[in-house]
mmCIF file of C-alpha atoms and ligand atoms in Angstrom:
data_model
loop_
_atom_site.group_PDB
_atom_site.id
_atom_site.type_symbol
_atom_site.label_atom_id
_atom_site.label_comp_id
_atom_site.label_asym_id
_atom_site.label_seq_id
_atom_site.Cartn_x
_atom_site.Cartn_y
_atom_site.Cartn_z
ATOM 1 C CA UNK A 1 -48.297 -52.983 137.518
ATOM 2 C CA UNK A 2 -45.665 -50.258 137.470
ATOM 3 C CA UNK A 3 -45.827 -48.741 133.940
ATOM 4 C CA UNK A 4 -42.708 -47.373 132.252
ATOM 5 C CA UNK A 5 -44.408 -43.984 132.201
ATOM 6 C CA UNK A 6 -47.613 -42.335 133.318
ATOM 7 C CA UNK A 7 -48.784 -38.705 133.040
ATOM 8 C CA UNK A 8 -49.075 -36.858 136.367
ATOM 9 C CA UNK A 9 -52.578 -35.347 136.448
ATOM 10 C CA UNK A 10 -54.406 -33.856 139.406
ATOM 11 C CA UNK A 11 -57.541 -31.927 140.363
ATOM 12 C CA UNK A 12 -56.087 -28.728 138.884
ATOM 13 C CA UNK A 13 -55.838 -30.333 135.446
ATOM 14 C CA UNK A 14 -59.360 -31.788 135.682
ATOM 15 C CA UNK A 15 -60.759 -28.387 136.742
ATOM 16 C CA UNK A 16 -58.949 -26.593 133.902
ATOM 17 C CA UNK A 17 -60.430 -28.955 131.330
ATOM 18 C CA UNK A 18 -63.895 -28.713 132.900
ATOM 19 C CA UNK A 19 -63.729 -24.923 132.691
ATOM 20 C CA UNK A 20 -63.047 -25.062 128.948
ATOM 21 C CA UNK A 21 -65.761 -27.631 128.352
ATOM 22 C CA UNK A 22 -68.248 -25.443 130.220
ATOM 23 C CA UNK A 23 -67.133 -22.281 128.396
ATOM 24 C CA UNK A 24 -68.596 -23.483 125.116
ATOM 25 C CA UNK A 25 -65.338 -22.700 123.214
ATOM 26 C CA UNK A 26 -63.468 -25.970 122.754
ATOM 27 C CA UNK A 27 -61.343 -25.458 119.642
ATOM 28 C CA UNK A 28 -58.423 -23.017 119.213
ATOM 29 C CA UNK A 29 -59.134 -19.866 121.217
ATOM 30 C CA UNK A 30 -58.055 -17.905 124.297
ATOM 31 C CA UNK A 31 -56.399 -20.850 126.065
ATOM 32 C CA UNK A 32 -54.157 -21.504 123.055
ATOM 33 C CA UNK A 33 -53.119 -17.828 123.005
ATOM 34 C CA UNK A 34 -52.377 -17.940 126.744
ATOM 35 C CA UNK A 35 -50.462 -21.213 126.421
ATOM 36 C CA UNK A 36 -48.298 -19.818 123.601
ATOM 37 C CA UNK A 37 -47.423 -16.793 125.748
ATOM 38 C CA UNK A 38 -46.674 -18.953 128.793
ATOM 39 C CA UNK A 39 -44.475 -21.284 126.752
ATOM 40 C CA UNK A 40 -42.534 -18.345 125.295
ATOM 41 C CA UNK A 41 -41.939 -17.017 128.836
ATOM 42 C CA UNK A 42 -40.815 -20.455 129.950
ATOM 43 C CA UNK A 43 -38.429 -21.104 127.043
ATOM 44 C CA UNK A 44 -36.908 -17.612 127.264
ATOM 45 C CA UNK A 45 -34.802 -15.836 124.648
ATOM 46 C CA UNK A 46 -36.133 -13.854 121.715
ATOM 47 C CA UNK A 47 -38.478 -16.506 120.321
ATOM 48 C CA UNK A 48 -42.119 -16.941 119.493
ATOM 49 C CA UNK A 49 -44.015 -20.106 120.330
ATOM 50 C CA UNK A 50 -46.791 -21.670 118.285
ATOM 51 C CA UNK A 51 -48.696 -24.760 119.364
ATOM 52 C CA UNK A 52 -49.928 -27.629 117.174
ATOM 53 C CA UNK A 53 -52.078 -30.730 117.437
ATOM 54 C CA UNK A 54 -48.884 -32.838 117.688
ATOM 55 C CA UNK A 55 -45.123 -32.618 117.709
ATOM 56 C CA UNK A 56 -45.160 -34.344 114.325
ATOM 57 C CA UNK A 57 -47.313 -31.563 112.859
ATOM 58 C CA UNK A 58 -44.958 -28.904 114.201
ATOM 59 C CA UNK A 59 -41.933 -30.628 112.639
ATOM 60 C CA UNK A 60 -43.760 -31.230 109.360
ATOM 61 C CA UNK A 61 -44.911 -27.597 109.153
ATOM 62 C CA UNK A 62 -41.322 -26.350 109.453
ATOM 63 C CA UNK A 63 -40.010 -28.612 106.679
ATOM 64 C CA UNK A 64 -42.937 -27.696 104.414
ATOM 65 C CA UNK A 65 -42.541 -23.965 105.098
ATOM 66 C CA UNK A 66 -38.868 -24.251 104.275
ATOM 67 C CA UNK A 67 -39.754 -25.791 100.914
ATOM 68 C CA UNK A 68 -37.973 -29.080 101.604
ATOM 69 C CA UNK A 69 -39.119 -31.448 98.874
ATOM 70 C CA UNK A 70 -38.247 -33.969 96.157
ATOM 71 C CA UNK A 71 -34.517 -34.154 95.398
ATOM 72 C CA UNK A 72 -33.566 -32.759 98.816
ATOM 73 C CA UNK A 73 -31.764 -34.814 101.457
ATOM 74 C CA UNK A 74 -32.358 -34.381 105.160
ATOM 75 C CA UNK A 75 -29.942 -35.805 107.724
ATOM 76 C CA UNK A 76 -31.534 -37.548 110.701
ATOM 77 C CA UNK A 77 -30.276 -40.013 113.351
ATOM 78 C CA UNK A 78 -31.013 -43.698 112.736
ATOM 79 C CA UNK A 79 -32.080 -43.928 116.388
ATOM 80 C CA UNK A 80 -35.253 -41.989 117.197
ATOM 81 C CA UNK A 81 -39.013 -42.345 117.210
ATOM 82 C CA UNK A 82 -40.018 -42.889 113.578
ATOM 83 C CA UNK A 83 -41.786 -39.512 113.347
ATOM 84 C CA UNK A 84 -38.337 -37.883 113.003
ATOM 85 C CA UNK A 85 -37.830 -39.648 109.646
ATOM 86 C CA UNK A 86 -41.445 -39.909 108.485
ATOM 87 C CA UNK A 87 -41.761 -36.127 108.280
ATOM 88 C CA UNK A 88 -38.972 -36.119 105.689
ATOM 89 C CA UNK A 89 -40.806 -38.684 103.565
ATOM 90 C CA UNK A 90 -44.013 -36.672 104.004
ATOM 91 C CA UNK A 91 -42.313 -33.728 102.262
ATOM 92 C CA UNK A 92 -41.109 -35.904 99.386
ATOM 93 C CA UNK A 93 -37.469 -35.521 100.469
ATOM 94 C CA UNK A 94 -34.963 -38.302 101.167
ATOM 95 C CA UNK A 95 -33.902 -39.255 104.698
ATOM 96 C CA UNK A 96 -30.131 -39.611 105.144
ATOM 97 C CA UNK A 97 -29.604 -41.589 108.322
ATOM 98 C CA UNK A 98 -26.483 -41.235 110.453
ATOM 99 C CA UNK A 99 -25.345 -43.319 113.408
ATOM 100 C CA UNK A 100 -25.606 -42.124 117.000
ATOM 101 C CA UNK A 101 -23.309 -42.386 120.006
ATOM 102 C CA UNK A 102 -23.961 -45.618 121.904
ATOM 103 C CA UNK A 103 -24.273 -43.950 125.299
ATOM 104 C CA UNK A 104 -25.912 -40.574 124.575
ATOM 105 C CA UNK A 105 -28.011 -41.903 121.631
ATOM 106 C CA UNK A 106 -27.311 -38.517 120.016
ATOM 107 C CA UNK A 107 -25.644 -37.516 116.748
ATOM 108 C CA UNK A 108 -22.540 -35.353 116.595
ATOM 109 C CA UNK A 109 -21.156 -32.886 114.058
ATOM 110 C CA UNK A 110 -18.641 -35.387 112.617
ATOM 111 C CA UNK A 111 -21.404 -37.860 111.761
ATOM 112 C CA UNK A 112 -23.425 -35.073 110.174
ATOM 113 C CA UNK A 113 -20.420 -33.749 108.205
ATOM 114 C CA UNK A 114 -19.765 -37.208 106.741
ATOM 115 C CA UNK A 115 -23.344 -37.422 105.437
ATOM 116 C CA UNK A 116 -23.485 -34.024 103.697
ATOM 117 C CA UNK A 117 -23.833 -34.080 99.888
ATOM 118 C CA UNK A 118 -24.655 -31.290 97.409
ATOM 119 C CA UNK A 119 -28.337 -32.240 97.865
ATOM 120 C CA UNK A 120 -28.382 -31.882 101.651
ATOM 121 C CA UNK A 121 -30.829 -29.173 102.717
ATOM 122 C CA UNK A 122 -31.442 -29.816 106.396
ATOM 123 C CA UNK A 123 -30.387 -31.688 109.488
ATOM 124 C CA UNK A 124 -32.700 -32.821 112.279
ATOM 125 C CA UNK A 125 -30.805 -33.404 115.524
ATOM 126 C CA UNK A 126 -32.918 -35.306 118.070
ATOM 127 C CA UNK A 127 -32.370 -34.640 121.785
ATOM 128 C CA UNK A 128 -32.832 -38.294 122.697
ATOM 129 C CA UNK A 129 -34.601 -39.000 125.997
ATOM 130 C CA UNK A 130 -34.149 -35.348 126.997
ATOM 131 C CA UNK A 131 -30.355 -35.288 126.714
ATOM 132 C CA UNK A 132 -29.161 -32.248 124.742
ATOM 133 C CA UNK A 133 -27.242 -32.832 121.527
ATOM 134 C CA UNK A 134 -23.987 -30.833 121.432
ATOM 135 C CA UNK A 135 -25.505 -28.182 119.177
ATOM 136 C CA UNK A 136 -22.736 -25.559 118.720
ATOM 137 C CA UNK A 137 -20.603 -27.641 116.292
ATOM 138 C CA UNK A 138 -23.740 -28.650 114.379
ATOM 139 C CA UNK A 139 -24.806 -25.027 113.980
ATOM 140 C CA UNK A 140 -21.297 -24.128 112.785
ATOM 141 C CA UNK A 141 -21.379 -26.904 110.210
ATOM 142 C CA UNK A 142 -24.879 -25.920 109.086
ATOM 143 C CA UNK A 143 -23.755 -22.352 108.550
ATOM 144 C CA UNK A 144 -20.830 -23.489 106.375
ATOM 145 C CA UNK A 145 -23.143 -25.617 104.212
ATOM 146 C CA UNK A 146 -26.233 -23.397 104.354
ATOM 147 C CA UNK A 147 -28.406 -26.057 105.976
ATOM 148 C CA UNK A 148 -31.615 -25.687 107.928
ATOM 149 C CA UNK A 149 -31.214 -27.049 111.459
ATOM 150 C CA UNK A 150 -34.550 -28.275 112.804
ATOM 151 C CA UNK A 151 -34.140 -29.503 116.373
ATOM 152 C CA UNK A 152 -36.451 -32.384 117.276
ATOM 153 C CA UNK A 153 -36.904 -31.635 120.960
ATOM 154 C CA UNK A 154 -40.044 -33.774 121.229
ATOM 155 C CA UNK A 155 -38.470 -35.439 124.271
ATOM 156 C CA UNK A 156 -36.682 -32.388 125.621
ATOM 157 C CA UNK A 157 -39.081 -29.799 127.028
ATOM 158 C CA UNK A 158 -37.189 -28.238 129.946
ATOM 159 C CA UNK A 159 -33.783 -29.524 128.823
ATOM 160 C CA UNK A 160 -30.955 -26.998 128.949
ATOM 161 C CA UNK A 161 -27.898 -26.713 126.739
ATOM 162 C CA UNK A 162 -25.023 -24.615 128.076
ATOM 163 C CA UNK A 163 -27.305 -23.039 130.646
ATOM 164 C CA UNK A 164 -30.111 -22.051 128.251
ATOM 165 C CA UNK A 165 -33.370 -23.832 127.602
ATOM 166 C CA UNK A 166 -33.531 -25.781 124.367
ATOM 167 C CA UNK A 167 -35.602 -23.654 121.991
ATOM 168 C CA UNK A 168 -34.405 -20.269 123.231
ATOM 169 C CA UNK A 169 -31.865 -19.531 120.490
ATOM 170 C CA UNK A 170 -34.189 -18.797 117.588
ATOM 171 C CA UNK A 171 -33.646 -21.635 115.120
ATOM 172 C CA UNK A 172 -36.751 -23.823 114.739
ATOM 173 C CA UNK A 173 -37.150 -26.272 117.636
ATOM 174 C CA UNK A 174 -40.161 -28.558 118.071
ATOM 175 C CA UNK A 175 -41.584 -30.124 121.229
ATOM 176 C CA UNK A 176 -44.180 -32.843 121.829
ATOM 177 C CA UNK A 177 -46.784 -32.988 124.579
ATOM 178 C CA UNK A 178 -47.901 -36.578 123.948
ATOM 179 C CA UNK A 179 -48.988 -38.252 127.227
ATOM 180 C CA UNK A 180 -45.624 -40.044 127.521
ATOM 181 C CA UNK A 181 -43.690 -36.778 127.501
ATOM 182 C CA UNK A 182 -42.455 -34.754 130.503
ATOM 183 C CA UNK A 183 -45.635 -32.645 130.327
ATOM 184 C CA UNK A 184 -48.787 -33.348 128.347
ATOM 185 C CA UNK A 185 -51.654 -31.691 126.488
ATOM 186 C CA UNK A 186 -53.066 -35.173 125.581
ATOM 187 C CA UNK A 187 -51.870 -34.837 121.975
ATOM 188 C CA UNK A 188 -50.014 -31.671 121.115
ATOM 189 C CA UNK A 189 -46.769 -30.038 120.147
ATOM 190 C CA UNK A 190 -45.057 -26.670 119.881
ATOM 191 C CA UNK A 191 -42.575 -24.779 117.755
ATOM 192 C CA UNK A 192 -40.115 -22.170 119.023
ATOM 193 C CA UNK A 193 -38.712 -19.857 116.347
ATOM 194 C CA UNK A 194 -37.669 -16.229 115.765
ATOM 195 C CA UNK A 195 -37.956 -15.910 111.994
ATOM 196 C CA UNK A 196 -41.106 -13.801 111.297
ATOM 197 C CA UNK A 197 -41.285 -14.649 107.571
ATOM 198 C CA UNK A 198 -41.046 -18.376 108.175
ATOM 199 C CA UNK A 199 -43.477 -18.108 111.056
ATOM 200 C CA UNK A 200 -46.077 -16.486 108.784
ATOM 201 C CA UNK A 201 -45.813 -19.410 106.347
ATOM 202 C CA UNK A 202 -45.972 -21.907 109.200
ATOM 203 C CA UNK A 203 -49.115 -20.287 110.578
ATOM 204 C CA UNK A 204 -50.709 -20.706 107.150
ATOM 205 C CA UNK A 205 -49.668 -24.343 106.962
ATOM 206 C CA UNK A 206 -51.048 -24.885 110.474
ATOM 207 C CA UNK A 207 -54.543 -23.666 109.601
ATOM 208 C CA UNK A 208 -55.863 -23.891 106.039
ATOM 209 C CA UNK A 209 -53.557 -21.188 104.666
ATOM 210 C CA UNK A 210 -55.911 -18.579 106.080
ATOM 211 C CA UNK A 211 -54.616 -15.014 106.404
ATOM 212 C CA UNK A 212 -56.692 -12.377 108.192
ATOM 213 C CA UNK A 213 -56.514 -8.633 107.677
ATOM 214 C CA UNK A 214 -57.136 -5.951 110.303
ATOM 215 C CA UNK A 215 -60.845 -5.812 109.406
ATOM 216 C CA UNK A 216 -61.265 -9.551 109.924
ATOM 217 C CA UNK A 217 -61.296 -10.222 106.154
ATOM 218 C CA UNK A 218 -59.869 -13.515 105.012
ATOM 219 C CA UNK A 219 -57.627 -14.591 102.146
ATOM 220 C CA UNK A 220 -55.878 -17.813 101.199
ATOM 221 C CA UNK A 221 -52.703 -17.463 99.143
ATOM 222 C CA UNK A 222 -51.146 -20.900 99.726
ATOM 223 C CA UNK A 223 -52.112 -24.388 100.832
ATOM 224 C CA UNK A 224 -52.562 -25.004 104.533
ATOM 225 C CA UNK A 225 -53.433 -28.051 106.606
ATOM 226 C CA UNK A 226 -55.285 -28.601 109.868
ATOM 227 C CA UNK A 227 -52.734 -28.760 112.645
ATOM 228 C CA UNK A 228 -54.148 -26.462 115.308
ATOM 229 C CA UNK A 229 -54.353 -27.302 119.003
ATOM 230 C CA UNK A 230 -57.764 -27.193 120.718
ATOM 231 C CA UNK A 231 -58.320 -25.050 123.837
ATOM 232 C CA UNK A 232 -58.994 -28.162 125.935
ATOM 233 C CA UNK A 233 -55.404 -29.266 125.323
ATOM 234 C CA UNK A 234 -53.994 -25.791 125.864
ATOM 235 C CA UNK A 235 -55.801 -25.487 129.215
ATOM 236 C CA UNK A 236 -54.203 -28.743 130.308
ATOM 237 C CA UNK A 237 -50.832 -27.532 129.030
ATOM 238 C CA UNK A 238 -51.064 -24.289 131.032
ATOM 239 C CA UNK A 239 -51.388 -26.281 134.262
ATOM 240 C CA UNK A 240 -48.737 -28.851 133.325
ATOM 241 C CA UNK A 241 -46.245 -26.173 132.294
ATOM 242 C CA UNK A 242 -46.382 -24.620 135.799
ATOM 243 C CA UNK A 243 -45.424 -28.012 137.207
ATOM 244 C CA UNK A 244 -42.826 -28.971 134.595
ATOM 245 C CA UNK A 245 -39.675 -27.954 136.464
ATOM 246 C CA UNK A 246 -40.922 -29.821 139.539
ATOM 247 C CA UNK A 247 -41.660 -32.898 137.405
ATOM 248 C CA UNK A 248 -38.166 -32.725 135.929
ATOM 249 C CA UNK A 249 -36.533 -32.348 139.368
ATOM 250 C CA UNK A 250 -38.392 -35.458 140.508
ATOM 251 C CA UNK A 251 -37.237 -37.345 137.416
ATOM 252 C CA UNK A 252 -33.641 -36.348 138.153
ATOM 253 C CA UNK A 253 -33.939 -37.542 141.779
ATOM 254 C CA UNK A 254 -35.345 -40.907 140.665
ATOM 255 C CA UNK A 255 -32.567 -41.261 138.081
ATOM 256 C CA UNK A 256 -29.955 -40.584 140.759
ATOM 257 C CA UNK A 257 -31.412 -43.451 142.745
ATOM 258 C CA UNK A 258 -31.192 -45.708 139.683
ATOM 259 C CA UNK A 259 -27.532 -44.767 139.320
ATOM 260 C CA UNK A 260 -26.872 -45.428 143.010
ATOM 261 C CA UNK A 261 -28.348 -48.891 142.900
ATOM 262 C CA UNK A 262 -27.678 -50.390 139.495
ATOM 263 C CA UNK A 263 -24.371 -52.248 139.557
ATOM 264 C CA UNK A 264 -21.410 -52.221 137.221
ATOM 265 C CA UNK A 265 -21.906 -55.440 135.244
ATOM 266 C CA UNK A 266 -20.563 -56.530 131.869
ATOM 267 C CA UNK A 267 -24.067 -57.366 130.576
ATOM 268 C CA UNK A 268 -25.396 -53.908 131.461
ATOM 269 C CA UNK A 269 -24.733 -50.517 129.828
ATOM 270 C CA UNK A 270 -26.150 -47.527 131.686
ATOM 271 C CA UNK A 271 -26.863 -44.115 130.182
ATOM 272 C CA UNK A 272 -24.287 -41.396 130.941
ATOM 273 C CA UNK A 273 -24.867 -39.261 133.984
ATOM 274 C CA UNK A 274 -22.690 -36.397 132.805
ATOM 275 C CA UNK A 275 -25.073 -34.154 130.925
ATOM 276 C CA UNK A 276 -26.050 -30.886 132.555
ATOM 277 C CA UNK A 277 -29.602 -29.784 131.976
ATOM 278 C CA UNK A 278 -30.821 -33.301 131.081
ATOM 279 C CA UNK A 279 -34.599 -33.496 131.580
ATOM 280 C CA UNK A 280 -34.555 -37.317 131.794
ATOM 281 C CA UNK A 281 -37.521 -38.052 129.593
ATOM 282 C CA UNK A 282 -36.557 -41.743 129.748
ATOM 283 C CA UNK A 283 -34.051 -43.978 131.514
ATOM 284 C CA UNK A 284 -32.868 -46.422 128.858
ATOM 285 C CA UNK A 285 -30.369 -49.179 129.597
ATOM 286 C CA UNK A 286 -28.767 -51.749 127.295
ATOM 287 C CA UNK A 287 -28.737 -55.412 128.244
ATOM 288 C CA UNK A 288 -26.611 -57.984 126.461
ATOM 289 C CA UNK A 289 -29.049 -60.873 126.042
ATOM 290 C CA UNK A 290 -26.294 -63.368 125.303
ATOM 291 C CA UNK A 291 -24.700 -62.615 128.652
ATOM 292 C CA UNK A 292 -27.949 -62.522 130.649
ATOM 293 C CA UNK A 293 -29.179 -65.734 128.995
ATOM 294 C CA UNK A 294 -32.699 -64.314 128.495
ATOM 295 C CA UNK A 295 -33.768 -62.621 125.276
ATOM 296 C CA UNK A 296 -35.688 -59.342 125.384
ATOM 297 C CA UNK A 297 -39.158 -60.902 125.305
ATOM 298 C CA UNK A 298 -38.203 -63.282 128.085
ATOM 299 C CA UNK A 299 -36.786 -60.365 130.059
ATOM 300 C CA UNK A 300 -39.943 -58.304 129.528
ATOM 301 C CA UNK A 301 -41.969 -61.321 130.688
ATOM 302 C CA UNK A 302 -39.763 -61.832 133.774
ATOM 303 C CA UNK A 303 -40.252 -58.168 134.700
ATOM 304 C CA UNK A 304 -43.993 -58.445 134.072
ATOM 305 C CA UNK A 305 -44.132 -61.341 136.523
ATOM 306 C CA UNK A 306 -42.882 -58.817 139.070
ATOM 307 C CA UNK A 307 -45.494 -56.249 137.988
ATOM 308 C CA UNK A 308 -42.976 -54.064 136.164
ATOM 309 C CA UNK A 309 -43.593 -52.884 132.592
ATOM 310 C CA UNK A 310 -40.486 -51.839 130.645
ATOM 311 C CA UNK A 311 -40.506 -50.106 127.256
ATOM 312 C CA UNK A 312 -38.489 -50.365 124.034
ATOM 313 C CA UNK A 313 -37.213 -47.059 122.626
ATOM 314 C CA UNK A 314 -36.644 -47.704 119.782
ATOM 315 C CA UNK A 315 -35.955 -50.154 116.948
ATOM 316 C CA UNK A 316 -33.362 -48.598 114.592
ATOM 317 C CA UNK A 317 -35.362 -46.693 111.992
ATOM 318 C CA UNK A 318 -33.309 -47.556 108.910
ATOM 319 C CA UNK A 319 -34.284 -51.224 109.278
ATOM 320 C CA UNK A 320 -38.037 -50.589 108.983
ATOM 321 C CA UNK A 321 -39.398 -51.903 105.660
ATOM 322 C CA UNK A 322 -40.134 -48.378 104.450
ATOM 323 C CA UNK A 323 -36.544 -47.266 104.939
ATOM 324 C CA UNK A 324 -34.979 -50.434 103.518
ATOM 325 C CA UNK A 325 -36.581 -49.279 100.271
ATOM 326 C CA UNK A 326 -34.037 -46.439 100.334
ATOM 327 C CA UNK A 327 -31.251 -49.044 100.328
ATOM 328 C CA UNK A 328 -30.544 -49.213 104.057
ATOM 329 C CA UNK A 329 -29.597 -52.599 105.498
ATOM 330 C CA UNK A 330 -28.322 -54.307 108.652
ATOM 331 C CA UNK A 331 -24.745 -53.288 109.433
ATOM 332 C CA UNK A 332 -25.142 -49.680 108.211
ATOM 333 C CA UNK A 333 -25.345 -48.096 111.676
ATOM 334 C CA UNK A 334 -23.887 -50.420 114.327
ATOM 335 C CA UNK A 335 -24.672 -48.262 117.378
ATOM 336 C CA UNK A 336 -28.276 -47.607 116.405
ATOM 337 C CA UNK A 337 -28.726 -51.297 115.629
ATOM 338 C CA UNK A 338 -27.199 -52.387 118.937
ATOM 339 C CA UNK A 339 -29.420 -49.933 120.819
ATOM 340 C CA UNK A 340 -32.439 -51.171 118.851
ATOM 341 C CA UNK A 341 -31.656 -54.748 119.825
ATOM 342 C CA UNK A 342 -30.555 -54.288 123.434
ATOM 343 C CA UNK A 343 -32.494 -51.318 124.757
ATOM 344 C CA UNK A 344 -34.915 -51.460 127.653
ATOM 345 C CA UNK A 345 -36.658 -48.400 129.118
ATOM 346 C CA UNK A 346 -37.051 -48.695 132.870
ATOM 347 C CA UNK A 347 -40.017 -47.012 134.580
ATOM 348 C CA UNK A 348 -39.525 -43.299 135.149
ATOM 349 C CA UNK A 349 -42.252 -40.733 135.837
ATOM 350 C CA UNK A 350 -42.825 -38.104 138.532
ATOM 351 C CA UNK A 351 -45.568 -40.090 140.266
ATOM 352 C CA UNK A 352 -43.072 -42.868 141.120
ATOM 353 C CA UNK A 353 -41.619 -43.251 144.570
ATOM 354 C CA UNK A 354 -38.113 -44.222 145.578
ATOM 355 C CA UNK A 355 -39.353 -47.633 146.631
ATOM 356 C CA UNK A 356 -40.572 -48.184 143.042
ATOM 357 C CA UNK A 357 -37.031 -47.528 141.773
ATOM 358 C CA UNK A 358 -35.703 -49.914 144.418
ATOM 359 C CA UNK A 359 -38.120 -52.599 143.244
ATOM 360 C CA UNK A 360 -37.073 -52.177 139.597
ATOM 361 C CA UNK A 361 -33.388 -52.250 140.548
ATOM 362 C CA UNK A 362 -33.835 -55.450 142.565
ATOM 363 C CA UNK A 363 -35.557 -57.065 139.586
ATOM 364 C CA UNK A 364 -32.753 -56.031 137.200
ATOM 365 C CA UNK A 365 -30.082 -57.133 139.675
ATOM 366 C CA UNK A 366 -31.682 -60.549 140.066
ATOM 367 C CA UNK A 367 -31.766 -60.912 136.260
ATOM 368 C CA UNK A 368 -28.059 -60.095 136.183
ATOM 369 C CA UNK A 369 -27.238 -62.393 139.089
ATOM 370 C CA UNK A 370 -29.051 -65.297 137.415
ATOM 371 C CA UNK A 371 -27.015 -64.783 134.241
HETATM 372 C C1 PLP B 1 -38.153 -37.927 118.982
HETATM 373 C C2 PLP B 1 -39.600 -37.691 118.649
HETATM 374 N N1 PLP B 1 -39.911 -36.962 117.574
HETATM 375 C C3 PLP B 1 -41.176 -36.702 117.250
HETATM 376 C C4 PLP B 1 -42.226 -37.188 118.004
HETATM 377 C C5 PLP B 1 -43.609 -36.900 117.568
HETATM 378 O O1 PLP B 1 -44.365 -36.221 118.541
HETATM 379 P P1 PLP B 1 -45.949 -36.417 118.565
HETATM 380 O O2 PLP B 1 -46.238 -37.770 119.096
HETATM 381 O O3 PLP B 1 -46.417 -35.316 119.497
HETATM 382 O O4 PLP B 1 -46.438 -36.202 117.195
HETATM 383 C C6 PLP B 1 -41.954 -37.955 119.128
HETATM 384 C C7 PLP B 1 -43.047 -38.506 119.934
HETATM 385 O O5 PLP B 1 -42.978 -39.567 120.479
HETATM 386 C C8 PLP B 1 -40.607 -38.233 119.460
HETATM 387 O O6 PLP B 1 -40.294 -38.975 120.520
#
């Protein structure tokens, strides 16, 4: 069975984890410190990196440190993994969904501008599937309205925007290292930021609110949670980070092969191939089930018969029961809803070979030809 994704792990990763296990220090320690330094070098710019036990924790810590809470509205795309909206609820604030572009799956500044109210405190652009959101107009808008911009780059480690790595500009940007992502620490996430005052608060939120003085004394002045990354994960991350650009080049090469082989067909909508610096976390197509004559479950089953597992990323978030309680309903965000209904994620991971892409393309083409 060809999965839609699989982490690429080798002897070097196994050895790195073994070394930590044998060292006797498993929780946050020297490997975390080394990983934070290596990530900062990789991202570039004048930023500091802090790692977490998940991307969700990193995002949550930023909103909490910023004091986002009840009465505040936070703008977020209706098309993302549900963590992007759940973190807003976690803070007691209200998610304000906006629609995305059908092809890029990303929000733009016009959509954000239309959703701003006097209660808006923050906007969370999501770099969907590793494709950079056009950030400059969003930052301009945020400056005019005094909004926090928190970039959800969970899917975008290694992505570049206008020639610079996402995360290198200084505003808070969060990454995920879940096993599905372009590099993994098992579970894990990171924050890039260059605001020392906010960073101090975030460090407290990450670990029990503990502050240490030069003598090793300890004080707690505010609440903190338990969001730290263990050294086992950081050791894995150090090895994966060295390989990340190679992984992303391989993803790009596989995607080019998809583009070469998948046909122009009125039941098929391909992602755009025009974004520079795209790290191709996923290759998501849209299929019009009415035109193909098979619904999504039947299509998934037909692919499974050919030992191909496709994914679904994602159902539109505003239609989940939780978010309907905020008054959202079908018809609110047509692009997100169409993506939610028609999306299929084709296999894409660095361990794939060209012949795997060819096999997937043949299967998709035969589905289209039978329609
Ligand atoms: C867009 C987006 N945001 C946030 C997250 C949360 O990251 P994590 O799973 O590391 O908590 C994910 C993970 O899938 C994601 O895809």
